[in-house]
CSV table of C-alpha atoms in Angstrom, one decimal:
chain,number,residue,atom,x,y,z
A,1,MET,CA,3.1,-1.6,-21.2
A,2,ARG,CA,1.0,-3.4,-23.7
A,3,ARG,CA,0.9,-4.5,-27.3
A,4,ARG,CA,0.5,-1.7,-29.9
A,5,ASN,CA,-2.6,-3.3,-31.4
A,6,TYR,CA,-4.3,-4.0,-28.0
A,7,LYS,CA,-8.0,-4.9,-28.6
A,8,GLY,CA,-9.4,-4.1,-25.2
A,9,ARG,CA,-11.8,-1.3,-24.3
A,10,CYS,CA,-10.5,2.1,-25.2
A,11,MET,CA,-11.6,5.5,-23.9
A,12,LYS,CA,-10.7,8.4,-26.2
A,13,ARG,CA,-10.4,12.0,-25.1
A,14,LYS,CA,-9.0,15.2,-26.6
A,15,LEU,CA,-6.8,16.9,-24.0
A,16,THR,CA,-4.8,20.1,-24.3
A,17,LYS,CA,-1.5,18.6,-23.0
A,18,CYS,CA,-1.8,15.4,-25.0
A,19,LYS,CA,-0.1,15.5,-28.5
A,20,ASP,CA,-2.7,13.3,-30.1
A,21,VAL,CA,-6.1,11.9,-29.1
A,22,CYS,CA,-5.5,10.4,-25.7
A,23,LYS,CA,-6.5,6.7,-25.7
A,24,THR,CA,-6.6,5.0,-22.3
A,25,TYR,CA,-7.3,1.3,-21.8
A,26,ASP,CA,-7.9,1.0,-18.1
A,27,GLU,CA,-8.9,3.1,-15.1
A,28,ILE,CA,-5.3,3.4,-13.8
A,29,GLN,CA,-4.2,5.0,-17.1
A,30,TYR,CA,-7.3,7.1,-17.2
A,31,ALA,CA,-6.8,8.4,-13.6
A,32,PHE,CA,-3.1,9.1,-14.1
A,33,VAL,CA,-3.8,11.1,-17.3
A,34,ASP,CA,-6.1,13.3,-15.1
A,35,LEU,CA,-3.3,13.8,-12.6
A,36,LEU,CA,-1.0,14.9,-15.5
A,37,MET,CA,-3.6,17.4,-16.7
A,38,ASP,CA,-3.8,19.0,-13.3
A,39,SER,CA,0.0,19.1,-12.8
A,40,ASP,CA,1.8,22.4,-13.5
A,41,ASP,CA,5.1,20.5,-13.8
A,42,ILE,CA,3.9,18.6,-17.0
A,43,ILE,CA,4.0,20.5,-20.3
A,44,SER,CA,2.8,17.6,-22.6
A,45,PHE,CA,2.4,13.9,-22.7
A,46,SER,CA,1.7,11.0,-25.1
A,47,CYS,CA,-0.3,7.9,-24.3
A,48,ASN,CA,0.8,4.5,-25.7
A,49,TYR,CA,4.2,5.6,-27.0
A,50,PRO,CA,5.7,3.0,-29.4
A,51,LEU,CA,8.9,1.2,-28.3
A,52,GLU,CA,11.0,0.7,-31.4
A,53,GLY,CA,13.4,-2.1,-31.6
A,54,LEU,CA,11.9,-4.5,-29.0
A,55,ASP,CA,10.9,-8.0,-29.7
A,56,GLY,CA,7.2,-7.7,-30.4
A,57,ASP,CA,5.3,-4.5,-31.0
A,58,TYR,CA,4.9,-2.8,-27.6
A,59,VAL,CA,4.0,0.7,-26.3
A,60,SER,CA,4.8,2.5,-23.0
A,61,ASP,CA,1.6,3.7,-21.3
A,62,ILE,CA,2.6,7.4,-20.6
A,63,VAL,CA,5.6,9.4,-21.8
A,64,ALA,CA,5.5,13.0,-20.4
A,65,THR,CA,7.7,16.1,-20.9
A,66,LYS,CA,8.3,18.1,-17.7
A,67,SER,CA,8.7,21.9,-17.5
A,68,ASP,CA,12.5,21.5,-17.0
A,69,GLY,CA,12.7,19.5,-20.3
A,70,THR,CA,13.2,16.1,-18.8
A,71,ILE,CA,11.2,13.1,-19.8
A,72,MET,CA,9.0,11.0,-17.4
A,73,VAL,CA,7.8,7.5,-18.3
A,74,ARG,CA,5.1,5.6,-16.4
A,75,GLU,CA,3.8,2.1,-16.9
A,76,CYS,CA,0.3,1.5,-15.5
A,77,VAL,CA,-0.2,-2.0,-13.9
A,78,PHE,CA,-2.8,-3.5,-11.7
A,79,ARG,CA,-1.4,-4.7,-8.3
A,80,HIS,CA,-2.6,-8.3,-8.9
A,81,GLN,CA,-0.5,-8.5,-12.1
A,82,LEU,CA,2.8,-7.2,-10.7
A,83,LEU,CA,4.2,-10.7,-9.9
A,84,LYS,CA,3.1,-12.4,-13.1
A,85,PRO,CA,6.2,-13.5,-15.1
A,86,LEU,CA,5.1,-11.9,-18.3
A,87,THR,CA,4.3,-8.6,-16.6
A,88,VAL,CA,7.7,-8.6,-14.8
A,89,LYS,CA,9.5,-9.4,-18.1
A,90,LEU,CA,7.7,-6.6,-20.0
A,91,LEU,CA,8.3,-4.0,-17.2
A,92,GLU,CA,12.0,-4.9,-17.2
A,93,GLU,CA,12.2,-4.5,-21.0
A,94,SER,CA,10.5,-1.1,-20.7
A,95,ARG,CA,12.9,0.0,-17.9
A,96,LYS,CA,15.9,-1.1,-20.0
A,97,TYR,CA,14.6,0.6,-23.1
A,98,TRP,CA,14.2,4.0,-21.3
A,99,GLU,CA,17.2,3.9,-19.0
A,100,THR,CA,19.5,5.4,-21.7
A,101,ILE,CA,17.0,8.2,-22.4
A,102,THR,CA,15.7,9.1,-18.9
A,103,LYS,CA,16.2,8.2,-15.2
A,104,ASP,CA,12.5,9.1,-14.4
A,105,TRP,CA,10.9,5.7,-15.1
A,106,GLY,CA,8.2,4.3,-12.8
A,107,ILE,CA,5.2,2.1,-12.3
A,108,VAL,CA,1.7,3.4,-11.4
A,109,THR,CA,-0.6,0.9,-9.7
A,110,ASN,CA,-4.1,0.9,-8.3
A,111,ALA,CA,-4.7,1.5,-4.6
A,112,GLU,CA,-4.7,-1.4,-2.1
A,113,LYS,CA,-8.1,-2.3,-0.7
């Protein structure tokens, strides 16, 4: 989860399953998009999906539609940021936002070294 007008480095790609141009902002999001492209269970997905009605202007990292019609939401976070108060607050806000829409909400992190 990040601000809508995030000014960090952006990698843009045109992918068949992505509704718009896929803009990824870190290697976790980039790698997870590759996994979604290879998955037969995923029909389509959007990167940086806007969360309307929250304080601030935030987006969820990945919102995907599965082949059974359900929605899957994933937030991409580096492990070293998981315990930071702002990260915890934003992830909780995202989880609360999506809990009325889907039960398939989760966090994607980088591997431990």
